[in-house]
Amino acid sequence: MTENKDKSDLLATHFKALRDRAEGPDEALLARVLADADAVQAATAAATAQRARAPDENLLARFLGVMDGWPAAAGLVTAGVAGLWIGVSDPGGLVTSSQDMLFSQGTTNLSLDSDPALEFLELDGGL
Amino acid sequence: MPFDDLDSTPAEALLERFASGDPTASRILTTRLLPRVLAHAQRLLGHPAEAEDVAQEAMLRLWKIAPDWRQGEAKVTTWLYRVTGNLCIDRLRRRGGVGLDEVPELEDERPGPADGMQAKARADALQTALTHLPARQAQAVILRHIEELGNPEIAEIMDISVEAVESLVARGKRSLAEKLAGQREALGYQE
């Protein structure tokens, strides 16, 4: 028991000696560590700024990717413009009432007599 | 936030400020943490130049992980002890074990130790003895009796159970006591 206590005391004395001896970092090491910190912060800030600039570019790239490139996108735009024109233009020449469209068993008559220029389109046919 | 307020801010909050771009946070974290990291590496490696390399690398890893640090989980100090320990053990394994003549000679110019030199001689003797222990035993003993951490925190640092920590510390201390008892007589320590 006494021997164990002696050993324990011996160790405690040594542990204290090593604990008290801690040598702090010199100025050069401090400077290196701080330089590393600054570099990491600068890199993070640059990456964040890059991501902030890029969202519109990214959105355009994704749109073109879905549309399979500029030609398809141009076609979509054209169709959209045409649809808009049709929607806002004067609808004269088109069938405006469902009563003008007659469907009966055995025959199909399509009357477009609201526009004289289209009289030749009167159709007869059996279904 | 005034500097003195930052000085009492927990390391975890300072790390979050660092991740947000606050330049003062790294200054305070370095002042507070680098001495502990360096001392721990010195005790594990017994080699001052290597200990500096490890300390710088451990701090660099802390800066890099800052944006991903999850508040409320581990303590920064616990994480740093683990990283420092792992870096040191990697170096010790690459060294392939250390003989007495590979650890740098520590200066001891006076023939008969006065009080201050006696403490230095004991510290040197313990440092040498630690480098001859298996790395994980030395790590456990240093964390317990030099860094004075509790066994649960040591278990978290070393990623083992508390029982495993106790076993490593007990075996390490037995080996150290035998080595130092023999050296005490040879070096004429005065108790």
mmCIF file of C-alpha atoms in Angstrom:
data_model
loop_
_atom_site.group_PDB
_atom_site.id
_atom_site.type_symbol
_atom_site.label_atom_id
_atom_site.label_comp_id
_atom_site.label_asym_id
_atom_site.label_seq_id
_atom_site.Cartn_x
_atom_site.Cartn_y
_atom_site.Cartn_z
ATOM 1 C CA MET A 1 0.000 0.000 0.000
ATOM 2 C CA THR A 2 2.816 2.379 0.971
ATOM 3 C CA GLU A 3 4.687 1.505 -2.212
ATOM 4 C CA ASN A 4 1.584 2.296 -4.316
ATOM 5 C CA LYS A 5 1.155 5.609 -2.535
ATOM 6 C CA ASP A 6 4.804 6.448 -3.139
ATOM 7 C CA LYS A 7 4.430 5.685 -6.816
ATOM 8 C CA SER A 8 1.243 7.710 -6.999
ATOM 9 C CA ASP A 9 2.902 10.687 -5.311
ATOM 10 C CA LEU A 10 5.912 10.366 -7.583
ATOM 11 C CA LEU A 11 3.713 10.446 -10.646
ATOM 12 C CA ALA A 12 1.693 13.383 -9.333
ATOM 13 C CA THR A 13 4.889 15.389 -8.882
ATOM 14 C CA HIS A 14 5.985 14.622 -12.425
ATOM 15 C CA PHE A 15 2.571 15.363 -13.893
ATOM 16 C CA LYS A 16 2.571 18.763 -12.224
ATOM 17 C CA ALA A 17 6.076 19.523 -13.462
ATOM 18 C CA LEU A 18 5.122 18.724 -17.073
ATOM 19 C CA ARG A 19 1.808 20.586 -16.821
ATOM 20 C CA ASP A 20 3.541 23.721 -15.496
ATOM 21 C CA ARG A 21 6.177 23.610 -18.180
ATOM 22 C CA ALA A 22 3.851 24.288 -21.136
ATOM 23 C CA GLU A 23 5.641 26.495 -23.632
ATOM 24 C CA GLY A 24 3.386 28.943 -25.405
ATOM 25 C CA PRO A 25 3.410 29.598 -29.140
ATOM 26 C CA ASP A 26 5.990 32.031 -30.450
ATOM 27 C CA GLU A 27 5.110 35.042 -32.620
ATOM 28 C CA ALA A 28 5.937 33.219 -35.839
ATOM 29 C CA LEU A 29 3.498 30.384 -35.143
ATOM 30 C CA LEU A 30 0.796 32.852 -34.085
ATOM 31 C CA ALA A 31 1.282 34.742 -37.338
ATOM 32 C CA ARG A 32 1.041 31.561 -39.429
ATOM 33 C CA VAL A 33 -2.172 30.452 -37.738
ATOM 34 C CA LEU A 34 -3.766 33.887 -38.162
ATOM 35 C CA ALA A 35 -2.683 34.019 -41.804
ATOM 36 C CA ASP A 36 -4.387 30.657 -42.356
ATOM 37 C CA ALA A 37 -7.567 32.023 -40.738
ATOM 38 C CA ASP A 38 -7.542 35.098 -42.973
ATOM 39 C CA ALA A 39 -7.000 32.979 -46.072
ATOM 40 C CA VAL A 40 -9.899 30.670 -45.226
ATOM 41 C CA GLN A 41 -12.185 33.634 -44.538
ATOM 42 C CA ALA A 42 -11.195 35.295 -47.821
ATOM 43 C CA ALA A 43 -11.855 32.092 -49.759
ATOM 44 C CA THR A 44 -15.259 31.678 -48.108
ATOM 45 C CA ALA A 45 -16.201 35.295 -48.883
ATOM 46 C CA ALA A 46 -15.148 34.891 -52.526
ATOM 47 C CA ALA A 47 -17.193 31.700 -52.900
ATOM 48 C CA THR A 48 -20.231 33.386 -51.345
ATOM 49 C CA ALA A 49 -19.916 36.393 -53.690
ATOM 50 C CA GLN A 50 -19.654 34.084 -56.703
ATOM 51 C CA ARG A 51 -22.834 32.263 -55.711
ATOM 52 C CA ALA A 52 -24.650 35.599 -55.223
ATOM 53 C CA ARG A 53 -23.692 36.794 -58.749
ATOM 54 C CA ALA A 54 -24.640 33.628 -60.533
ATOM 55 C CA PRO A 55 -28.341 32.865 -59.843
ATOM 56 C CA ASP A 56 -29.719 34.563 -63.062
ATOM 57 C CA GLU A 57 -27.057 32.837 -65.151
ATOM 58 C CA ASN A 58 -27.899 29.541 -63.538
ATOM 59 C CA LEU A 59 -31.630 29.984 -64.190
ATOM 60 C CA LEU A 60 -31.023 30.731 -67.894
ATOM 61 C CA ALA A 61 -28.726 27.717 -68.223
ATOM 62 C CA ARG A 62 -31.361 25.436 -66.688
ATOM 63 C CA PHE A 63 -34.103 26.819 -68.991
ATOM 64 C CA LEU A 64 -32.001 26.258 -72.108
ATOM 65 C CA GLY A 65 -31.135 22.792 -70.895
ATOM 66 C CA VAL A 66 -34.803 21.862 -70.546
ATOM 67 C CA MET A 67 -35.627 23.357 -73.960
ATOM 68 C CA ASP A 68 -32.752 21.535 -75.628
ATOM 69 C CA GLY A 69 -31.010 24.715 -76.713
ATOM 70 C CA TRP A 70 -31.686 28.060 -78.354
ATOM 71 C CA PRO A 71 -33.571 26.819 -81.493
ATOM 72 C CA ALA A 72 -36.253 25.126 -79.434
ATOM 73 C CA ALA A 73 -36.498 28.112 -77.139
ATOM 74 C CA ALA A 74 -36.928 30.410 -80.153
ATOM 75 C CA GLY A 75 -39.737 28.196 -81.455
ATOM 76 C CA LEU A 76 -41.494 28.335 -78.099
ATOM 77 C CA VAL A 77 -41.249 32.101 -78.073
ATOM 78 C CA THR A 78 -42.679 32.338 -81.595
ATOM 79 C CA ALA A 79 -45.595 30.061 -80.710
ATOM 80 C CA GLY A 80 -46.251 32.117 -77.632
ATOM 81 C CA VAL A 81 -46.317 35.372 -79.571
ATOM 82 C CA ALA A 82 -48.613 33.864 -82.205
ATOM 83 C CA GLY A 83 -50.976 32.619 -79.568
ATOM 84 C CA LEU A 84 -51.064 36.010 -77.974
ATOM 85 C CA TRP A 85 -51.822 37.655 -81.356
ATOM 86 C CA ILE A 86 -54.630 35.216 -82.048
ATOM 87 C CA GLY A 87 -56.079 35.827 -78.660
ATOM 88 C CA VAL A 88 -56.219 39.586 -78.976
ATOM 89 C CA SER A 89 -57.065 39.884 -82.665
ATOM 90 C CA ASP A 90 -60.589 40.371 -84.169
ATOM 91 C CA PRO A 91 -62.249 36.967 -84.169
ATOM 92 C CA GLY A 92 -64.394 37.622 -87.315
ATOM 93 C CA GLY A 93 -64.325 34.620 -89.742
ATOM 94 C CA LEU A 94 -64.411 32.087 -86.994
ATOM 95 C CA VAL A 95 -67.449 30.235 -85.729
ATOM 96 C CA THR A 96 -68.724 32.189 -82.784
ATOM 97 C CA SER A 97 -71.803 30.255 -81.793
ATOM 98 C CA SER A 98 -72.271 26.595 -81.070
ATOM 99 C CA GLN A 99 -75.579 26.697 -82.932
ATOM 100 C CA ASP A 100 -73.646 27.072 -86.158
ATOM 101 C CA MET A 101 -71.985 23.754 -85.636
ATOM 102 C CA LEU A 102 -74.500 20.971 -86.411
ATOM 103 C CA PHE A 103 -73.787 17.369 -85.631
ATOM 104 C CA SER A 104 -76.384 14.784 -86.399
ATOM 105 C CA GLN A 105 -76.278 11.082 -86.700
ATOM 106 C CA GLY A 106 -75.124 10.096 -90.140
ATOM 107 C CA THR A 107 -74.219 13.552 -91.277
ATOM 108 C CA THR A 108 -71.869 16.233 -90.368
ATOM 109 C CA ASN A 109 -72.646 19.686 -91.504
ATOM 110 C CA LEU A 110 -70.313 22.468 -90.740
ATOM 111 C CA SER A 111 -71.797 25.803 -91.589
ATOM 112 C CA LEU A 112 -69.496 28.737 -91.843
ATOM 113 C CA ASP A 113 -71.994 31.035 -93.425
ATOM 114 C CA SER A 114 -71.102 33.969 -91.203
ATOM 115 C CA ASP A 115 -68.242 34.654 -93.619
ATOM 116 C CA PRO A 116 -69.250 34.588 -97.302
ATOM 117 C CA ALA A 117 -65.646 33.953 -98.321
ATOM 118 C CA LEU A 118 -65.804 30.590 -96.650
ATOM 119 C CA GLU A 119 -69.031 29.245 -98.269
ATOM 120 C CA PHE A 120 -67.095 26.646 -100.209
ATOM 121 C CA LEU A 121 -66.261 24.921 -96.994
ATOM 122 C CA GLU A 122 -69.806 23.588 -96.475
ATOM 123 C CA LEU A 123 -69.249 19.943 -95.773
ATOM 124 C CA ASP A 124 -71.465 16.893 -96.107
ATOM 125 C CA GLY A 125 -70.467 13.574 -94.860
ATOM 126 C CA GLY A 126 -71.616 10.554 -92.994
ATOM 127 C CA LEU A 127 -70.300 9.480 -89.714
ATOM 128 C CA MET B 1 -19.620 43.730 -29.830
ATOM 129 C CA PRO B 2 -16.908 45.184 -27.523
ATOM 130 C CA PHE B 3 -13.659 43.238 -27.328
ATOM 131 C CA ASP B 4 -14.071 42.460 -23.644
ATOM 132 C CA ASP B 5 -17.501 40.956 -24.323
ATOM 133 C CA LEU B 6 -16.023 38.809 -27.058
ATOM 134 C CA ASP B 7 -13.317 37.721 -24.649
ATOM 135 C CA SER B 8 -15.890 35.906 -22.515
ATOM 136 C CA THR B 9 -17.857 34.563 -25.464
ATOM 137 C CA PRO B 10 -17.861 30.774 -25.737
ATOM 138 C CA ALA B 11 -15.557 29.359 -28.394
ATOM 139 C CA GLU B 12 -18.520 27.854 -30.250
ATOM 140 C CA ALA B 13 -20.134 31.278 -30.669
ATOM 141 C CA LEU B 14 -16.810 32.785 -31.729
ATOM 142 C CA LEU B 15 -16.454 30.085 -34.355
ATOM 143 C CA GLU B 16 -19.861 31.013 -35.711
ATOM 144 C CA ARG B 17 -18.777 34.660 -35.877
ATOM 145 C CA PHE B 18 -15.616 33.586 -37.683
ATOM 146 C CA ALA B 19 -17.720 31.698 -40.241
ATOM 147 C CA SER B 20 -19.741 34.884 -40.761
ATOM 148 C CA GLY B 21 -16.580 36.813 -41.638
ATOM 149 C CA ASP B 22 -15.755 38.523 -38.333
ATOM 150 C CA PRO B 23 -11.935 39.027 -38.337
ATOM 151 C CA THR B 24 -11.673 39.560 -34.570
ATOM 152 C CA ALA B 25 -13.104 36.117 -33.852
ATOM 153 C CA SER B 26 -10.021 34.332 -35.227
ATOM 154 C CA ARG B 27 -7.714 36.507 -33.132
ATOM 155 C CA ILE B 28 -9.522 35.625 -29.925
ATOM 156 C CA LEU B 29 -9.866 31.949 -30.800
ATOM 157 C CA THR B 30 -6.173 31.728 -31.661
ATOM 158 C CA THR B 31 -5.089 33.433 -28.438
ATOM 159 C CA ARG B 32 -7.342 31.197 -26.419
ATOM 160 C CA LEU B 33 -6.914 27.827 -28.133
ATOM 161 C CA LEU B 34 -3.494 27.700 -29.774
ATOM 162 C CA PRO B 35 -1.510 27.443 -26.500
ATOM 163 C CA ARG B 36 -3.547 24.427 -25.397
ATOM 164 C CA VAL B 37 -3.310 22.759 -28.783
ATOM 165 C CA LEU B 38 0.438 23.333 -28.965
ATOM 166 C CA ALA B 39 1.057 22.114 -25.412
ATOM 167 C CA HIS B 40 -0.972 18.971 -26.047
ATOM 168 C CA ALA B 41 0.956 18.243 -29.240
ATOM 169 C CA GLN B 42 4.276 18.863 -27.468
ATOM 170 C CA ARG B 43 3.368 16.371 -24.752
ATOM 171 C CA LEU B 44 2.265 13.724 -27.227
ATOM 172 C CA LEU B 45 5.176 14.108 -29.641
ATOM 173 C CA GLY B 46 8.036 15.235 -27.404
ATOM 174 C CA HIS B 47 9.314 17.160 -30.432
ATOM 175 C CA PRO B 48 8.822 20.967 -30.499
ATOM 176 C CA ALA B 49 9.069 21.524 -34.266
ATOM 177 C CA GLU B 50 6.644 18.706 -35.082
ATOM 178 C CA ALA B 51 4.303 19.945 -32.375
ATOM 179 C CA GLU B 52 4.168 23.354 -34.075
ATOM 180 C CA ASP B 53 3.295 21.760 -37.406
ATOM 181 C CA VAL B 54 0.511 19.741 -35.795
ATOM 182 C CA ALA B 55 -0.842 22.766 -33.924
ATOM 183 C CA GLN B 56 -0.988 24.848 -37.103
ATOM 184 C CA GLU B 57 -2.699 22.016 -39.006
ATOM 185 C CA ALA B 58 -5.264 21.482 -36.222
ATOM 186 C CA MET B 59 -6.172 25.179 -36.198
ATOM 187 C CA LEU B 60 -6.406 25.223 -40.004
ATOM 188 C CA ARG B 61 -8.898 22.365 -39.853
ATOM 189 C CA LEU B 62 -10.890 24.350 -37.294
ATOM 190 C CA TRP B 63 -11.069 27.377 -39.648
ATOM 191 C CA LYS B 64 -12.212 25.163 -42.495
ATOM 192 C CA ILE B 65 -14.915 23.373 -40.555
ATOM 193 C CA ALA B 66 -16.348 26.609 -39.104
ATOM 194 C CA PRO B 67 -19.125 27.036 -41.722
ATOM 195 C CA ASP B 68 -20.320 23.485 -41.057
ATOM 196 C CA TRP B 69 -20.031 23.617 -37.256
ATOM 197 C CA ARG B 70 -23.299 22.517 -35.662
ATOM 198 C CA GLN B 71 -24.001 24.536 -32.532
ATOM 199 C CA GLY B 72 -24.993 22.607 -29.448
ATOM 200 C CA GLU B 73 -23.213 19.384 -30.329
ATOM 201 C CA ALA B 74 -19.516 18.966 -29.486
ATOM 202 C CA LYS B 75 -17.358 21.515 -27.700
ATOM 203 C CA VAL B 76 -14.674 23.175 -29.796
ATOM 204 C CA THR B 77 -12.002 22.146 -27.290
ATOM 205 C CA THR B 78 -13.121 18.511 -27.358
ATOM 206 C CA TRP B 79 -12.992 18.543 -31.160
ATOM 207 C CA LEU B 80 -9.549 20.167 -31.151
ATOM 208 C CA TYR B 81 -8.136 17.657 -28.678
ATOM 209 C CA ARG B 82 -9.384 14.854 -30.918
ATOM 210 C CA VAL B 83 -7.932 16.347 -34.105
ATOM 211 C CA THR B 84 -4.619 17.142 -32.403
ATOM 212 C CA GLY B 85 -4.421 13.646 -30.925
ATOM 213 C CA ASN B 86 -5.146 11.999 -34.257
ATOM 214 C CA LEU B 87 -2.550 14.126 -36.071
ATOM 215 C CA CYS B 88 0.048 13.292 -33.422
ATOM 216 C CA ILE B 89 -0.701 9.573 -33.470
ATOM 217 C CA ASP B 90 -0.431 9.553 -37.267
ATOM 218 C CA ARG B 91 3.043 11.080 -36.968
ATOM 219 C CA LEU B 92 4.063 8.675 -34.213
ATOM 220 C CA ARG B 93 2.988 5.713 -36.338
ATOM 221 C CA ARG B 94 4.902 7.034 -39.326
ATOM 222 C CA ARG B 95 7.923 7.414 -37.059
ATOM 223 C CA GLY B 96 7.524 3.761 -36.171
ATOM 224 C CA GLY B 97 8.273 4.167 -32.485
ATOM 225 C CA VAL B 98 10.767 6.515 -30.850
ATOM 226 C CA GLY B 99 14.046 5.603 -29.232
ATOM 227 C CA LEU B 100 15.569 7.780 -26.552
ATOM 228 C CA ASP B 101 18.145 9.162 -28.970
ATOM 229 C CA GLU B 102 15.461 10.329 -31.430
ATOM 230 C CA VAL B 103 13.773 12.674 -28.964
ATOM 231 C CA PRO B 104 15.686 15.971 -28.994
ATOM 232 C CA GLU B 105 18.098 16.484 -26.101
ATOM 233 C CA LEU B 106 16.584 18.888 -23.632
ATOM 234 C CA GLU B 107 19.083 21.301 -22.142
ATOM 235 C CA ASP B 108 20.147 20.747 -18.591
ATOM 236 C CA GLU B 109 23.353 22.669 -18.052
ATOM 237 C CA ARG B 110 23.666 22.767 -14.287
ATOM 238 C CA PRO B 111 25.172 19.723 -12.598
ATOM 239 C CA GLY B 112 23.074 19.686 -9.456
ATOM 240 C CA PRO B 113 19.407 20.480 -9.717
ATOM 241 C CA ALA B 114 18.146 23.476 -7.773
ATOM 242 C CA ASP B 115 14.381 23.648 -7.257
ATOM 243 C CA GLY B 116 13.612 25.034 -10.695
ATOM 244 C CA MET B 117 15.912 22.612 -12.437
ATOM 245 C CA GLN B 118 14.498 19.748 -10.381
ATOM 246 C CA ALA B 119 11.053 20.489 -11.800
ATOM 247 C CA LYS B 120 12.538 20.696 -15.269
ATOM 248 C CA ALA B 121 14.333 17.392 -14.816
ATOM 249 C CA ARG B 122 11.092 15.736 -13.712
ATOM 250 C CA ALA B 123 9.219 17.208 -16.647
ATOM 251 C CA ASP B 124 11.899 16.009 -19.047
ATOM 252 C CA ALA B 125 11.924 12.544 -17.515
ATOM 253 C CA LEU B 126 8.144 12.235 -17.733
ATOM 254 C CA GLN B 127 8.121 13.530 -21.328
ATOM 255 C CA THR B 128 10.704 10.939 -22.309
ATOM 256 C CA ALA B 129 8.812 8.170 -20.524
ATOM 257 C CA LEU B 130 5.555 9.174 -22.250
ATOM 258 C CA THR B 131 7.121 8.835 -25.691
ATOM 259 C CA HIS B 132 7.886 5.199 -24.867
ATOM 260 C CA LEU B 133 4.311 4.323 -23.999
ATOM 261 C CA PRO B 134 1.901 2.974 -26.621
ATOM 262 C CA ALA B 135 0.428 6.073 -28.268
ATOM 263 C CA ARG B 136 -3.155 5.580 -27.023
ATOM 264 C CA GLN B 137 -1.978 4.975 -23.438
ATOM 265 C CA ALA B 138 0.127 8.132 -23.542
ATOM 266 C CA GLN B 139 -2.808 10.086 -25.002
ATOM 267 C CA ALA B 140 -5.173 8.892 -22.257
ATOM 268 C CA VAL B 141 -2.692 9.631 -19.459
ATOM 269 C CA ILE B 142 -1.898 13.101 -20.842
ATOM 270 C CA LEU B 143 -5.571 13.999 -21.224
ATOM 271 C CA ARG B 144 -6.353 12.772 -17.705
ATOM 272 C CA HIS B 145 -3.366 13.939 -15.652
ATOM 273 C CA ILE B 146 -1.798 16.794 -17.667
ATOM 274 C CA GLU B 147 -4.806 18.360 -19.398
ATOM 275 C CA GLU B 148 -6.890 17.324 -16.352
ATOM 276 C CA LEU B 149 -10.008 16.376 -18.272
ATOM 277 C CA GLY B 150 -12.706 14.062 -16.954
ATOM 278 C CA ASN B 151 -13.024 10.502 -18.196
ATOM 279 C CA PRO B 152 -16.324 11.132 -20.088
ATOM 280 C CA GLU B 153 -14.753 13.923 -22.121
ATOM 281 C CA ILE B 154 -11.645 11.819 -22.748
ATOM 282 C CA ALA B 155 -13.903 9.012 -23.949
ATOM 283 C CA GLU B 156 -15.507 11.418 -26.424
ATOM 284 C CA ILE B 157 -12.125 12.703 -27.620
ATOM 285 C CA MET B 158 -10.702 9.210 -28.112
ATOM 286 C CA ASP B 159 -13.987 7.738 -29.343
ATOM 287 C CA ILE B 160 -13.910 4.900 -26.812
ATOM 288 C CA SER B 161 -15.877 3.938 -23.710
ATOM 289 C CA VAL B 162 -15.218 5.401 -20.279
ATOM 290 C CA GLU B 163 -14.140 1.935 -19.127
ATOM 291 C CA ALA B 164 -11.586 1.798 -21.930
ATOM 292 C CA VAL B 165 -10.244 5.202 -20.848
ATOM 293 C CA GLU B 166 -9.846 3.979 -17.264
ATOM 294 C CA SER B 167 -8.028 0.881 -18.451
ATOM 295 C CA LEU B 168 -5.641 2.847 -20.687
ATOM 296 C CA VAL B 169 -4.890 5.360 -17.925
ATOM 297 C CA ALA B 170 -4.277 2.639 -15.329
ATOM 298 C CA ARG B 171 -1.902 0.699 -17.588
ATOM 299 C CA GLY B 172 -0.122 3.852 -18.688
ATOM 300 C CA LYS B 173 0.424 5.056 -15.145
ATOM 301 C CA ARG B 174 1.775 1.655 -14.056
ATOM 302 C CA SER B 175 4.355 1.734 -16.853
ATOM 303 C CA LEU B 176 5.294 5.354 -16.149
ATOM 304 C CA ALA B 177 5.719 4.729 -12.431
ATOM 305 C CA GLU B 178 8.121 1.852 -13.115
ATOM 306 C CA LYS B 179 10.188 3.877 -15.595
ATOM 307 C CA LEU B 180 10.334 6.981 -13.401
ATOM 308 C CA ALA B 181 11.167 5.109 -10.203
ATOM 309 C CA GLY B 182 14.241 3.728 -11.923
ATOM 310 C CA GLN B 183 15.237 7.172 -13.309
ATOM 311 C CA ARG B 184 14.717 8.893 -9.978
ATOM 312 C CA GLU B 185 17.485 6.916 -8.409
ATOM 313 C CA ALA B 186 19.798 7.379 -11.375
ATOM 314 C CA LEU B 187 19.206 11.147 -11.531
ATOM 315 C CA GLY B 188 19.284 11.672 -7.756
ATOM 316 C CA TYR B 189 15.934 13.377 -7.436
ATOM 317 C CA GLN B 190 15.413 14.907 -4.060
ATOM 318 C CA GLU B 191 11.894 14.213 -2.744
#
